[in-house]
Coordinates of C-alpha atoms in Angstrom, one line a residue:
M1 CA -6.3 -8.5 -19.4
A2 CA -3.4 -10.2 -17.5
V3 CA -4.6 -8.7 -14.2
A4 CA -8.1 -9.9 -14.8
G5 CA -6.8 -13.4 -15.7
K6 CA -4.8 -13.5 -12.5
R7 CA -7.8 -12.5 -10.4
S8 CA -9.9 -15.1 -12.1
A9 CA -7.3 -17.8 -11.4
A10 CA -7.0 -16.7 -7.8
L11 CA -10.8 -16.8 -7.4
T12 CA -11.0 -20.2 -8.9
G13 CA -8.2 -21.5 -6.7
S14 CA -9.9 -20.0 -3.6
V15 CA -13.2 -21.7 -4.4
C16 CA -11.5 -25.0 -5.1
G17 CA -9.5 -24.7 -1.8
R18 CA -12.7 -24.1 0.1
I19 CA -14.4 -27.1 -1.5
A20 CA -11.5 -29.3 -0.8
A21 CA -11.4 -28.2 2.9
W22 CA -15.2 -28.9 3.1
L23 CA -14.7 -32.4 1.8
R24 CA -11.8 -33.1 4.1
E25 CA -13.2 -31.7 7.3
R26 CA -17.0 -31.6 7.4
G27 CA -19.3 -34.5 7.9
S28 CA -21.4 -33.4 4.9
G29 CA -18.3 -33.4 2.8
L30 CA -17.6 -37.1 3.8
M31 CA -21.2 -37.9 2.7
A32 CA -20.7 -36.3 -0.6
L33 CA -17.5 -38.4 -1.2
A34 CA -19.4 -41.5 -0.1
L35 CA -22.0 -40.8 -2.7
L36 CA -19.4 -40.4 -5.3
V37 CA -17.7 -43.6 -4.4
G38 CA -21.0 -45.4 -4.3
V39 CA -21.6 -44.3 -7.9
G40 CA -18.2 -45.5 -8.9
A41 CA -18.6 -48.8 -7.1
G42 CA -22.0 -49.4 -8.8
L43 CA -20.6 -48.7 -12.2
G44 CA -17.6 -50.8 -11.4
A45 CA -19.7 -53.8 -10.4
I46 CA -21.7 -53.5 -13.7
A47 CA -18.4 -53.3 -15.7
F48 CA -16.9 -56.2 -13.8
R49 CA -20.0 -58.4 -14.4
W50 CA -19.8 -57.6 -18.1
L51 CA -16.1 -58.5 -18.2
I52 CA -16.8 -61.9 -16.5
T53 CA -19.6 -62.7 -18.9
S54 CA -17.6 -61.7 -21.9
A55 CA -14.5 -63.7 -20.8
T56 CA -16.7 -66.7 -20.1
E57 CA -18.3 -66.5 -23.5
L58 CA -14.9 -66.2 -25.1
F59 CA -13.5 -69.3 -23.4
T60 CA -16.6 -71.5 -23.5
G61 CA -18.9 -70.0 -26.1
R62 CA -21.6 -69.5 -23.4
P63 CA -22.3 -66.5 -21.0
E64 CA -22.5 -69.0 -18.1
Y65 CA -20.9 -72.4 -18.7
T66 CA -22.4 -74.2 -15.6
T67 CA -25.9 -73.9 -17.1
A68 CA -24.7 -76.9 -19.2
P69 CA -21.6 -78.3 -17.5
G70 CA -19.7 -80.9 -19.6
A71 CA -20.9 -79.4 -22.9
A72 CA -18.5 -78.7 -25.8
H73 CA -17.3 -75.3 -26.7
E74 CA -20.0 -73.6 -28.8
W75 CA -17.5 -72.3 -31.4
L76 CA -15.0 -75.2 -31.3
P77 CA -17.1 -78.3 -31.1
G78 CA -14.3 -80.5 -32.5
L79 CA -12.4 -80.1 -29.2
G80 CA -15.2 -81.7 -27.3
V81 CA -14.8 -81.2 -23.5
W82 CA -11.0 -81.1 -23.8
F83 CA -11.1 -77.3 -24.2
L84 CA -11.7 -77.4 -20.4
V85 CA -8.0 -78.3 -19.9
L86 CA -6.8 -75.5 -22.2
A87 CA -9.1 -72.6 -21.0
P88 CA -7.5 -72.1 -17.5
A89 CA -4.0 -72.3 -18.9
V90 CA -4.7 -69.8 -21.7
A91 CA -6.4 -67.4 -19.2
G92 CA -3.4 -67.8 -16.8
L93 CA -1.0 -66.9 -19.5
L94 CA -2.9 -63.6 -20.0
Y95 CA -3.6 -62.5 -16.4
G96 CA -0.3 -63.9 -14.8
P97 CA 2.0 -61.3 -16.4
L98 CA -0.6 -58.6 -16.0
M99 CA -0.6 -59.0 -12.2
Y100 CA 3.1 -59.6 -11.9
W101 CA 4.2 -56.5 -13.7
L102 CA 1.4 -54.0 -12.7
A103 CA -0.2 -55.0 -9.4
P104 CA 1.0 -58.1 -7.5
E105 CA -1.5 -57.3 -4.7
A106 CA -4.3 -58.2 -7.2
K107 CA -3.3 -61.9 -6.8
G108 CA -5.5 -64.0 -4.5
H109 CA -8.9 -63.3 -3.0
G110 CA -8.6 -59.5 -2.3
V111 CA -10.3 -59.0 1.0
P112 CA -7.2 -59.6 3.2
E113 CA -5.3 -57.0 1.2
V114 CA -8.1 -54.4 1.9
M115 CA -8.2 -55.3 5.6
Y116 CA -4.4 -54.8 5.8
A117 CA -4.6 -51.5 3.9
V118 CA -7.2 -50.1 6.2
S119 CA -5.5 -51.3 9.4
E120 CA -1.9 -50.7 8.7
Q121 CA -1.5 -48.4 5.7
G122 CA -4.1 -45.7 6.4
G123 CA -6.4 -46.9 3.7
R124 CA -3.8 -46.4 0.9
I125 CA -4.3 -48.7 -2.1
K126 CA -2.6 -48.3 -5.5
P127 CA -4.9 -46.7 -8.1
Q128 CA -4.0 -49.3 -10.7
V129 CA -5.4 -52.1 -8.5
S130 CA -8.9 -51.5 -9.7
F131 CA -8.1 -52.0 -13.3
V132 CA -5.7 -54.9 -12.8
K133 CA -8.0 -56.7 -10.4
A134 CA -11.0 -56.4 -12.6
V135 CA -9.3 -57.7 -15.8
A136 CA -7.3 -60.4 -14.0
S137 CA -10.3 -61.7 -12.0
A138 CA -12.6 -61.6 -15.1
L139 CA -10.0 -63.6 -17.1
C140 CA -9.5 -66.1 -14.2
I141 CA -13.3 -66.7 -13.6
G142 CA -14.1 -66.7 -17.3
G143 CA -11.3 -69.1 -18.0
G144 CA -12.6 -71.6 -15.4
G145 CA -11.1 -70.4 -12.1
S146 CA -13.4 -71.7 -9.4
V147 CA -13.6 -68.5 -7.4
G148 CA -16.1 -65.8 -6.7
R149 CA -16.6 -62.3 -8.0
E150 CA -17.3 -60.7 -4.5
G151 CA -13.7 -60.6 -3.3
P152 CA -12.5 -58.8 -6.4
I153 CA -15.3 -56.2 -6.4
V154 CA -14.5 -55.4 -2.8
Q155 CA -10.9 -54.7 -3.8
I156 CA -11.9 -52.8 -6.9
G157 CA -14.4 -50.6 -4.9
S158 CA -11.9 -50.1 -2.1
A159 CA -9.1 -49.1 -4.5
L160 CA -11.6 -46.5 -6.0
G161 CA -12.4 -45.1 -2.6
S162 CA -8.7 -44.9 -1.7
T163 CA -7.9 -43.1 -5.0
V164 CA -10.6 -40.5 -4.4
G165 CA -9.4 -40.0 -0.8
H166 CA -5.8 -39.7 -1.9
N167 CA -6.6 -37.0 -4.5
I168 CA -8.6 -35.0 -2.0
R169 CA -5.8 -35.5 0.6
L170 CA -8.1 -36.9 3.2
P171 CA -6.8 -37.6 6.7
E172 CA -6.2 -41.3 7.4
R173 CA -9.4 -41.8 9.5
R174 CA -11.6 -40.6 6.7
M175 CA -9.5 -42.4 4.1
R176 CA -10.3 -45.7 5.9
V177 CA -14.0 -44.8 5.8
L178 CA -13.9 -44.1 2.1
V179 CA -12.2 -47.4 1.4
A180 CA -15.0 -49.2 3.4
C181 CA -17.5 -47.2 1.3
G182 CA -16.1 -48.7 -1.8
A183 CA -16.2 -52.2 -0.4
A184 CA -19.8 -51.8 0.8
G185 CA -20.9 -50.4 -2.6
G186 CA -19.3 -53.3 -4.5
I187 CA -20.9 -56.0 -2.3
A188 CA -24.3 -54.2 -2.5
A189 CA -24.3 -53.9 -6.3
T190 CA -23.0 -57.4 -6.8
F191 CA -25.4 -59.2 -4.5
N192 CA -28.2 -56.7 -5.1
A193 CA -28.2 -56.5 -1.3
P194 CA -27.9 -52.9 0.0
M195 CA -28.1 -53.9 3.7
A196 CA -25.4 -56.6 3.4
G197 CA -22.9 -54.2 1.9
P198 CA -22.6 -51.9 5.0
F199 CA -22.4 -54.7 7.5
F200 CA -19.7 -56.5 5.4
A201 CA -17.7 -53.3 5.3
M202 CA -18.2 -52.5 9.0
E203 CA -17.7 -56.0 10.4
L204 CA -14.8 -57.2 8.2
I205 CA -13.1 -54.1 6.8
L206 CA -13.4 -51.3 9.4
R207 CA -14.2 -53.6 12.3
D208 CA -16.2 -51.0 14.2
F209 CA -19.6 -49.4 14.0
A210 CA -18.9 -45.7 14.6
V211 CA -21.9 -43.5 13.7
E212 CA -20.1 -41.3 11.2
S213 CA -18.6 -44.3 9.4
F214 CA -21.9 -46.2 9.3
G215 CA -23.8 -43.3 7.8
A216 CA -21.2 -42.9 5.0
V217 CA -21.0 -46.6 4.3
V218 CA -24.8 -47.0 4.1
L219 CA -25.1 -44.0 1.7
S220 CA -22.5 -45.5 -0.6
S221 CA -24.1 -49.0 -0.5
V222 CA -27.6 -47.7 -1.3
T223 CA -26.2 -45.6 -4.2
A224 CA -24.3 -48.5 -5.7
S225 CA -27.3 -50.8 -5.3
V226 CA -29.7 -48.4 -7.0
I227 CA -27.2 -48.1 -10.0
G228 CA -26.8 -51.8 -10.1
R229 CA -30.5 -52.5 -10.1
A230 CA -31.1 -49.9 -12.8
V231 CA -28.8 -51.8 -15.2
M232 CA -28.8 -55.4 -14.0
G233 CA -32.3 -55.7 -12.8
N234 CA -33.9 -56.2 -9.4
E235 CA -33.7 -60.0 -9.2
A236 CA -31.5 -61.8 -6.7
F237 CA -28.6 -63.8 -8.1
L238 CA -30.1 -67.0 -6.7
T239 CA -33.5 -68.5 -7.0
L240 CA -34.1 -69.7 -3.5
P241 CA -37.0 -71.8 -2.1
D242 CA -39.6 -70.6 0.3
F243 CA -38.7 -71.2 3.9
H244 CA -41.2 -72.9 6.4
L245 CA -40.5 -74.1 9.9
H246 CA -42.4 -77.3 10.3
N247 CA -41.7 -78.3 13.9
P248 CA -40.1 -76.5 16.9
T249 CA -37.8 -79.5 17.4
E250 CA -36.2 -78.6 14.0
F251 CA -34.1 -76.0 15.9
L252 CA -32.0 -78.9 17.2
L253 CA -31.4 -79.9 13.6
F254 CA -30.4 -76.3 12.7
A255 CA -28.0 -76.3 15.7
L256 CA -26.4 -79.6 14.5
L257 CA -26.2 -78.1 11.0
G258 CA -24.4 -75.1 12.3
I259 CA -21.8 -77.4 14.0
L260 CA -21.2 -79.5 10.8
V261 CA -21.2 -76.8 8.2
G262 CA -19.3 -74.4 10.5
A263 CA -16.6 -77.1 10.7
A264 CA -16.7 -77.4 6.9
G265 CA -16.1 -73.6 6.6
V266 CA -13.0 -73.9 8.9
L267 CA -11.9 -77.0 6.8
F268 CA -12.2 -74.9 3.7
G269 CA -9.7 -72.4 5.0
K270 CA -7.3 -75.1 6.0
V271 CA -7.5 -76.8 2.6
L272 CA -7.1 -73.4 0.8
Y273 CA -3.8 -72.5 2.5
G274 CA -2.6 -76.0 2.6
I275 CA -2.8 -76.3 -1.2
E276 CA -1.3 -72.9 -1.6
D277 CA 1.7 -74.0 0.5
V278 CA 2.1 -77.1 -1.7
C279 CA 2.0 -75.0 -4.8
D280 CA 4.6 -72.6 -3.4
H281 CA 6.8 -75.5 -2.5
L282 CA 6.6 -77.2 -5.9
W283 CA 6.8 -74.2 -8.2
R284 CA 10.3 -73.2 -9.2
G285 CA 9.6 -71.1 -12.3
P286 CA 8.9 -67.3 -12.7
E287 CA 5.8 -66.1 -10.9
W288 CA 4.2 -64.6 -14.0
L289 CA 4.2 -68.1 -15.7
R290 CA 2.7 -69.9 -12.7
P291 CA -1.0 -69.3 -13.5
G292 CA -0.5 -70.6 -17.0
V293 CA 1.2 -73.8 -16.1
G294 CA -0.9 -74.4 -13.1
G295 CA -4.0 -73.8 -15.2
L296 CA -3.4 -77.2 -16.9
L297 CA -3.8 -78.9 -13.5
L298 CA -7.0 -77.0 -12.8
G299 CA -8.2 -77.9 -16.3
L300 CA -7.9 -81.6 -15.4
V301 CA -10.0 -81.0 -12.3
L302 CA -12.7 -79.3 -14.5
L303 CA -12.5 -82.2 -17.0
V304 CA -13.6 -84.6 -14.2
L305 CA -16.0 -82.1 -12.5
P306 CA -17.1 -79.4 -15.0
Q307 CA -19.6 -78.1 -12.4
M308 CA -16.6 -76.3 -10.8
Y309 CA -16.2 -74.0 -13.7
G310 CA -16.3 -70.3 -12.6
V311 CA -18.5 -69.0 -9.8
G312 CA -21.1 -71.8 -10.2
Y313 CA -24.3 -70.2 -9.1
P314 CA -26.5 -72.2 -11.5
V315 CA -25.1 -75.4 -9.9
L316 CA -25.9 -74.0 -6.5
N317 CA -29.5 -73.3 -7.6
H318 CA -29.9 -76.9 -8.9
A319 CA -28.5 -78.3 -5.6
I320 CA -30.9 -76.3 -3.4
G321 CA -33.7 -77.2 -5.7
G322 CA -33.1 -80.9 -5.0
D323 CA -31.8 -81.9 -8.4
Y324 CA -28.8 -83.8 -7.0
A325 CA -28.3 -87.0 -4.9
V326 CA -26.7 -86.8 -1.5
W327 CA -23.5 -88.4 -2.7
F328 CA -23.1 -86.0 -5.5
L329 CA -23.7 -83.0 -3.2
L330 CA -20.8 -84.2 -1.1
V331 CA -18.6 -84.6 -4.2
L332 CA -19.5 -81.1 -5.2
L333 CA -18.7 -79.8 -1.7
L334 CA -15.2 -81.4 -1.7
G335 CA -14.7 -80.6 -5.3
K336 CA -15.3 -76.9 -4.7
M337 CA -12.8 -76.8 -1.8
L338 CA -10.2 -78.4 -4.1
A339 CA -10.9 -76.3 -7.2
T340 CA -11.0 -73.0 -5.4
S341 CA -7.9 -73.8 -3.4
L342 CA -6.1 -74.8 -6.6
T343 CA -7.2 -71.7 -8.4
I344 CA -5.8 -69.5 -5.6
G345 CA -2.7 -71.7 -5.2
I346 CA -1.6 -71.4 -8.8
G347 CA -1.8 -67.6 -8.6
G348 CA -5.3 -67.0 -9.7
S349 CA -7.4 -63.9 -8.8
G350 CA -10.9 -64.3 -7.3
G351 CA -12.9 -64.3 -4.1
V352 CA -13.7 -67.0 -1.5
F353 CA -17.1 -65.6 -0.5
A354 CA -19.1 -67.3 -3.2
P355 CA -17.2 -70.7 -2.8
A356 CA -18.1 -70.6 1.0
L357 CA -21.8 -70.1 0.1
F358 CA -21.5 -72.9 -2.4
I359 CA -19.9 -75.3 0.2
G360 CA -22.6 -74.4 2.7
G361 CA -25.4 -74.9 0.2
M362 CA -24.1 -78.3 -0.8
G363 CA -23.5 -79.4 2.8
G364 CA -26.8 -78.0 4.1
T365 CA -28.9 -79.6 1.3
A366 CA -27.2 -83.0 1.9
F367 CA -27.9 -82.7 5.6
G368 CA -31.5 -81.8 4.9
M369 CA -32.0 -84.9 2.6
I370 CA -30.5 -87.2 5.3
A371 CA -32.6 -85.6 8.0
N372 CA -35.7 -86.1 5.8
E373 CA -34.9 -89.8 5.5
L374 CA -34.3 -90.3 9.2
L375 CA -36.9 -87.9 10.6
P376 CA -39.6 -87.5 8.0
G377 CA -42.1 -85.9 10.4
V378 CA -39.7 -83.4 11.8
A379 CA -37.3 -82.2 9.1
G380 CA -38.5 -79.7 6.5
S381 CA -37.4 -79.1 2.9
P382 CA -33.8 -80.0 2.1
G383 CA -33.5 -76.7 0.2
A384 CA -34.3 -74.8 3.4
Y385 CA -31.3 -76.5 5.1
G386 CA -29.2 -75.6 2.1
L387 CA -30.2 -72.0 2.6
I388 CA -29.3 -72.0 6.3
G389 CA -26.1 -73.9 5.4
M390 CA -24.9 -71.1 3.1
G391 CA -25.0 -68.6 6.0
A392 CA -23.4 -71.0 8.4
A393 CA -20.5 -71.9 6.1
F394 CA -19.7 -68.2 5.5
A395 CA -19.9 -67.5 9.3
G396 CA -17.6 -70.5 9.9
S397 CA -15.0 -69.5 7.4
A398 CA -15.1 -65.6 7.7
R399 CA -16.5 -65.4 11.3
A400 CA -18.8 -62.5 10.3
P401 CA -22.1 -63.6 11.8
I402 CA -24.0 -60.3 11.2
T403 CA -23.1 -60.2 7.5
A404 CA -24.1 -63.9 7.2
V405 CA -27.5 -63.3 8.7
I406 CA -28.2 -60.0 6.8
I407 CA -27.2 -61.3 3.4
L408 CA -29.3 -64.5 3.5
F409 CA -32.2 -62.5 4.8
E410 CA -31.9 -60.1 1.9
L411 CA -31.6 -62.9 -0.6
T412 CA -34.8 -64.6 0.6
G413 CA -36.8 -61.6 1.8
Q414 CA -38.4 -64.0 4.3
Y415 CA -38.6 -63.1 8.0
S416 CA -39.3 -66.7 9.0
I417 CA -35.7 -67.6 8.2
I418 CA -34.3 -65.3 10.9
L419 CA -34.4 -67.4 14.0
P420 CA -33.1 -70.7 12.5
L421 CA -30.5 -68.7 10.5
M422 CA -29.3 -66.8 13.6
L423 CA -29.0 -70.1 15.6
A424 CA -27.0 -71.9 12.9
V425 CA -24.8 -68.9 12.3
V426 CA -24.0 -68.3 16.0
V427 CA -23.2 -72.0 16.5
A428 CA -21.0 -72.0 13.3
T429 CA -19.2 -69.0 14.6
L430 CA -18.5 -70.6 18.0
V431 CA -17.3 -73.8 16.3
S432 CA -15.0 -71.7 14.1
R433 CA -13.5 -69.9 17.2
T434 CA -13.0 -73.3 18.9
L435 CA -11.3 -74.9 15.9
S436 CA -9.2 -72.1 14.5
R437 CA -7.6 -68.9 15.8
D438 CA -7.8 -67.2 12.4
T439 CA -10.5 -66.8 9.7
I440 CA -10.1 -67.5 6.1
Y441 CA -9.3 -63.8 5.6
T442 CA -7.0 -63.2 8.6
S443 CA -5.1 -66.4 8.0
K444 CA -3.5 -64.9 4.9
L445 CA -2.2 -62.0 7.0
S446 CA -1.2 -64.1 10.0
R447 CA 1.0 -66.2 7.7
R448 CA 2.9 -63.0 7.0
G449 CA 3.3 -62.2 10.7
I450 CA 0.5 -59.7 10.8
D451 CA -2.0 -60.0 13.7
L452 CA -4.9 -57.7 13.1
D453 CA -7.0 -59.1 15.9
A454 CA -4.4 -58.4 18.5
R455 CA -4.1 -54.8 17.3
Y456 CA -7.9 -54.3 17.4
R457 CA -8.1 -55.8 20.9
R458 CA -5.5 -53.2 22.1
G459 CA -7.3 -50.4 20.4
R460 CA -6.1 -48.0 17.7
L461 CA -2.7 -46.5 18.1
P462 CA -1.5 -43.8 15.7
D463 CA 0.9 -44.9 12.9
R464 CA 3.9 -43.4 14.6
T465 CA 7.2 -44.6 16.1
V466 CA 8.5 -44.5 19.6
A467 CA 11.0 -41.7 18.7
D468 CA 8.0 -39.4 18.2
V469 CA 6.5 -39.8 21.7
M470 CA 9.3 -41.1 24.0
E471 CA 10.0 -39.3 27.3
P472 CA 13.4 -38.4 28.8
L473 CA 15.2 -41.4 30.4
P474 CA 14.8 -41.4 34.2
P475 CA 17.9 -41.5 36.4
A476 CA 19.3 -45.1 35.9
L477 CA 20.4 -47.5 38.6
E478 CA 23.8 -49.3 38.6
P479 CA 24.2 -53.0 39.1
H480 CA 25.7 -52.6 42.5
T481 CA 22.8 -50.4 43.8
T482 CA 21.4 -52.0 47.0
L483 CA 17.9 -53.2 47.1
P484 CA 16.7 -50.8 49.8
E485 CA 18.0 -47.9 47.8
A486 CA 16.4 -49.3 44.6
A487 CA 13.1 -49.7 46.4
Q488 CA 13.2 -46.0 47.5
R489 CA 14.0 -44.9 44.0
L490 CA 11.2 -47.0 42.5
A491 CA 8.7 -45.6 45.0
H492 CA 9.5 -42.1 43.8
C493 CA 9.7 -42.6 40.1
G494 CA 6.0 -43.4 39.4
D495 CA 6.8 -46.4 37.2
S496 CA 7.1 -50.1 38.1
A497 CA 10.6 -50.4 36.6
L498 CA 13.9 -48.5 36.2
P499 CA 16.7 -49.0 33.7
V500 CA 20.1 -50.4 34.9
V501 CA 23.3 -49.3 33.2
D502 CA 27.0 -50.1 34.0
S503 CA 29.7 -47.7 34.8
E504 CA 30.3 -46.9 31.1
G505 CA 26.6 -46.3 30.4
G506 CA 26.0 -49.6 28.7
Y507 CA 22.5 -51.0 29.0
R508 CA 22.2 -54.1 31.3
G509 CA 18.4 -54.5 31.7
C510 CA 15.6 -53.4 34.0
V511 CA 14.7 -54.0 37.6
T512 CA 11.1 -54.1 38.5
A513 CA 9.4 -53.0 41.7
A514 CA 7.7 -56.4 42.0
A515 CA 11.1 -58.2 42.0
V516 CA 12.6 -55.9 44.6
A517 CA 9.5 -56.1 46.8
E518 CA 9.5 -60.0 46.6
V519 CA 13.1 -60.2 47.9
L520 CA 12.8 -57.5 50.6
G521 CA 9.4 -58.8 51.7
D522 CA 10.5 -62.2 52.8
G523 CA 12.8 -60.6 55.5
T524 CA 15.7 -63.0 54.9
T525 CA 18.1 -60.5 53.3
N526 CA 18.6 -56.8 53.1
T527 CA 21.9 -56.7 51.3
G528 CA 21.1 -57.8 47.8
Q529 CA 22.0 -55.8 44.7
V530 CA 20.1 -54.7 41.7
G531 CA 22.4 -56.7 39.4
D532 CA 21.0 -59.9 40.9
L533 CA 17.4 -59.1 39.8
L534 CA 17.9 -57.9 36.2
E535 CA 15.2 -58.6 33.6
K536 CA 15.3 -57.7 29.9
P537 CA 12.1 -56.8 28.2
P538 CA 11.9 -57.2 24.4
E539 CA 14.0 -54.4 23.0
V540 CA 12.2 -51.1 22.1
G541 CA 14.1 -49.1 19.6
T542 CA 13.6 -45.5 18.4
S543 CA 12.0 -46.8 15.1
T544 CA 9.7 -49.3 16.9
S545 CA 6.0 -48.8 16.2
L546 CA 3.8 -47.8 19.1
V547 CA 1.8 -51.1 18.8
D548 CA 5.0 -53.2 19.1
A549 CA 6.2 -51.1 22.0
L550 CA 2.9 -51.9 23.8
D551 CA 3.6 -55.6 23.2
A552 CA 7.0 -55.2 24.9
L553 CA 5.5 -53.6 28.0
V554 CA 2.8 -56.2 28.2
S555 CA 5.2 -59.1 27.8
L556 CA 7.2 -58.1 31.0
D557 CA 4.1 -56.8 32.8
V558 CA 5.7 -53.4 33.5
T559 CA 4.4 -49.9 33.0
A560 CA 7.5 -48.5 31.3
A561 CA 10.7 -49.6 29.5
P562 CA 13.8 -47.9 28.1
V563 CA 14.1 -46.9 24.5
L564 CA 17.4 -48.0 23.0
D565 CA 19.5 -46.3 20.3
E566 CA 19.6 -48.7 17.4
R567 CA 23.2 -48.0 16.6
D568 CA 25.0 -48.7 19.9
G569 CA 22.2 -50.2 22.1
R570 CA 22.4 -47.4 24.8
P571 CA 19.2 -46.2 26.4
V572 CA 18.1 -42.8 25.0
G573 CA 14.6 -42.4 26.2
W574 CA 11.6 -43.9 28.1
I575 CA 8.3 -45.2 26.9
S576 CA 5.4 -45.8 29.3
H577 CA 1.8 -46.9 29.4
R578 CA 0.9 -43.3 30.2
T579 CA 2.4 -42.1 27.0
L580 CA 0.7 -44.8 24.9
L581 CA -2.7 -44.2 26.5
S582 CA -2.3 -40.5 25.8
C583 CA -1.7 -41.3 22.2
M584 CA -4.8 -43.5 22.0
G585 CA -6.8 -40.8 23.7
T586 CA -5.6 -38.2 21.2
T587 CA -6.5 -40.4 18.3
A588 CA -10.0 -41.1 19.7
G589 CA -10.5 -37.4 20.2
R590 CA -9.7 -36.6 16.6
R591 CA -12.4 -39.1 15.5

C-alpha cells in the first residue's frame, strides 16, 4: 500500500511538473493562462462594479447619486444635502487605514504603479493589491470621491495576472504579458469594449505590440468582455448621440477642438499633481487619517457642486445630450479637475481615465455650442463635438492616441466618427507633447525620479547589475604618460577611452581618443601628458544597473568606462557598449 501510494504521488508530481513546464515555456500554455486571467478579470470587474453600487447606495441611499444631484439621502432625509460633507470623510476613515496597513500602492490612480511593475519589477505585484484596491476604491467612489473605476480595475486585473504568473513561476517576459492581460481584461469588461482593452494594455502597460503578447492580451480581453456582457448586459455605459459630418470645413473645427481640449487634458495633469503637492505640504498628521480629514474638504466641494459625486457618467450623458448651458459646462469642466485632484491629493483611490473623458465631454460640448452660434451652417451637433472631445482629452492627458480612437469608436459603433476623431486625437497628442514632457501617468513616476520613456527609447536591458557582465580592466595609463604613447595605446585597445590611475593604483579619471587626437592634430605640441586631458564620467559601480551604466557612457560620449569598487573607489572592471548591446541581443533572442 505504501509503495502504491508513493508511486501515485510520484506520478501526480510528474504530471503537475509537465503541466507547469508547458504553461511556462509553450505559446499555447501562455494562451491558457491568458484565458484564465481573462475569466478572473471579468469576474473582478463584475464584483468591483457591485461594490461601487453598494457603497454608493450605503452613503447616498441611491445606486447612482448623480442621477439626482443635490437630493437628500434617501434614508436620512433630515440631514438634507449636508450628508455630502460627511460621506467622503466617513469613507476616508474606512479606506485610509486599510490602504496604509495592507497595501500602500493601492493609493492613487493605479495605472502608474502597474506601468512601473511591468517596466522595473518584472511584473511583480503583491497579491493583496487586488482586494485592497477593490474595497478602497469602491469606498472612495461610493463615498463621493470624484474619480473613475477604470484605473482601479486595471490594477486589480494586473495584480491577478501577476499572482497567477508568480504561482506558476513564469519567467519575467511572460509575467509582464500576463499582467497586461489582466489590465486588458479589466478595461474590456468595465467599458464593454473588447477592442479597447488590448490597445490600452499594449500602448500604455507593455508599450510594444509583439505578436505573442498581442495574441494573449486579445484573448484575455475577449474572455473578460464576454463574461462582463453575460452579467452586466450588452449596453455601453454611455448613451451617445448619432454622429453626422455636415460640412467638410468642419474638419478645421475638429482640429481646433483637438488643440483646445488637448491643452485641457495637459492642464488636468498639472492641476492634479499641483493640488497633490499642496496637500502633501499642508498635511502633518498620520497618513492613515489623511483621507478622513481631507474628506471634509472634498465634501464642501460636493456641497457646492454635487454633480462631482463619484464617477459622474449620468452628468456626462446629460451634457452631451445638450441639457446644460455653456457656462455650466465650463463650471463642470473646472469642477471635475478640482474634485478629482482633491480626491487623489487627500489620499483617495480611483482612476483618472473617466475624469479625462468627463473633462473632454464638457469642453467639447461647450465648443460645439459656441461653434453653432458662430457658424450655424457649418457646425454640427454640439453632442458630436462632446464625443470627439472625450477622445481628444484622453489623448492629451495620457498620450495614448490609438486607445483613444478605438474606445470612442467602440462606444459609438459609428464608422463616420473615425476621420474627425483621428484628426482631433492626433492634434491633441501633438499639443500634449509640445506642452508637457510627461503624461498624466508618467508624471507620477517622474516625480519619483523614474523615467520610463528614456528606458524604452534605449531598449530593454535585463534586470542585472554591472558586476554580472563587466569585462577585465584594460591596462591603465598613468597621468605622466605622453600623448603620442596614449594615442598608440588607444589605437590598439578597441575602445575610445582608457582609465588613468596614479602610482598607487588610485583612480584619476579617463582619457578619450577624441581629446588626444584634438591636441595632437593641431601640430602645436607633441609633449603633453595624459594628466592634462583627464575626464570623469559619472561613476559606474559594481551594483549599478545596466540601464544606468548606459546613461554614464552616453553622457561622456565614449564607448566604455571603468567599473569602480564601491568600497575604495578603485577600478575593478570595464563596461562597454559592446557588452550592453550583447545583453540586449540576448534578451531579445529569449523573447
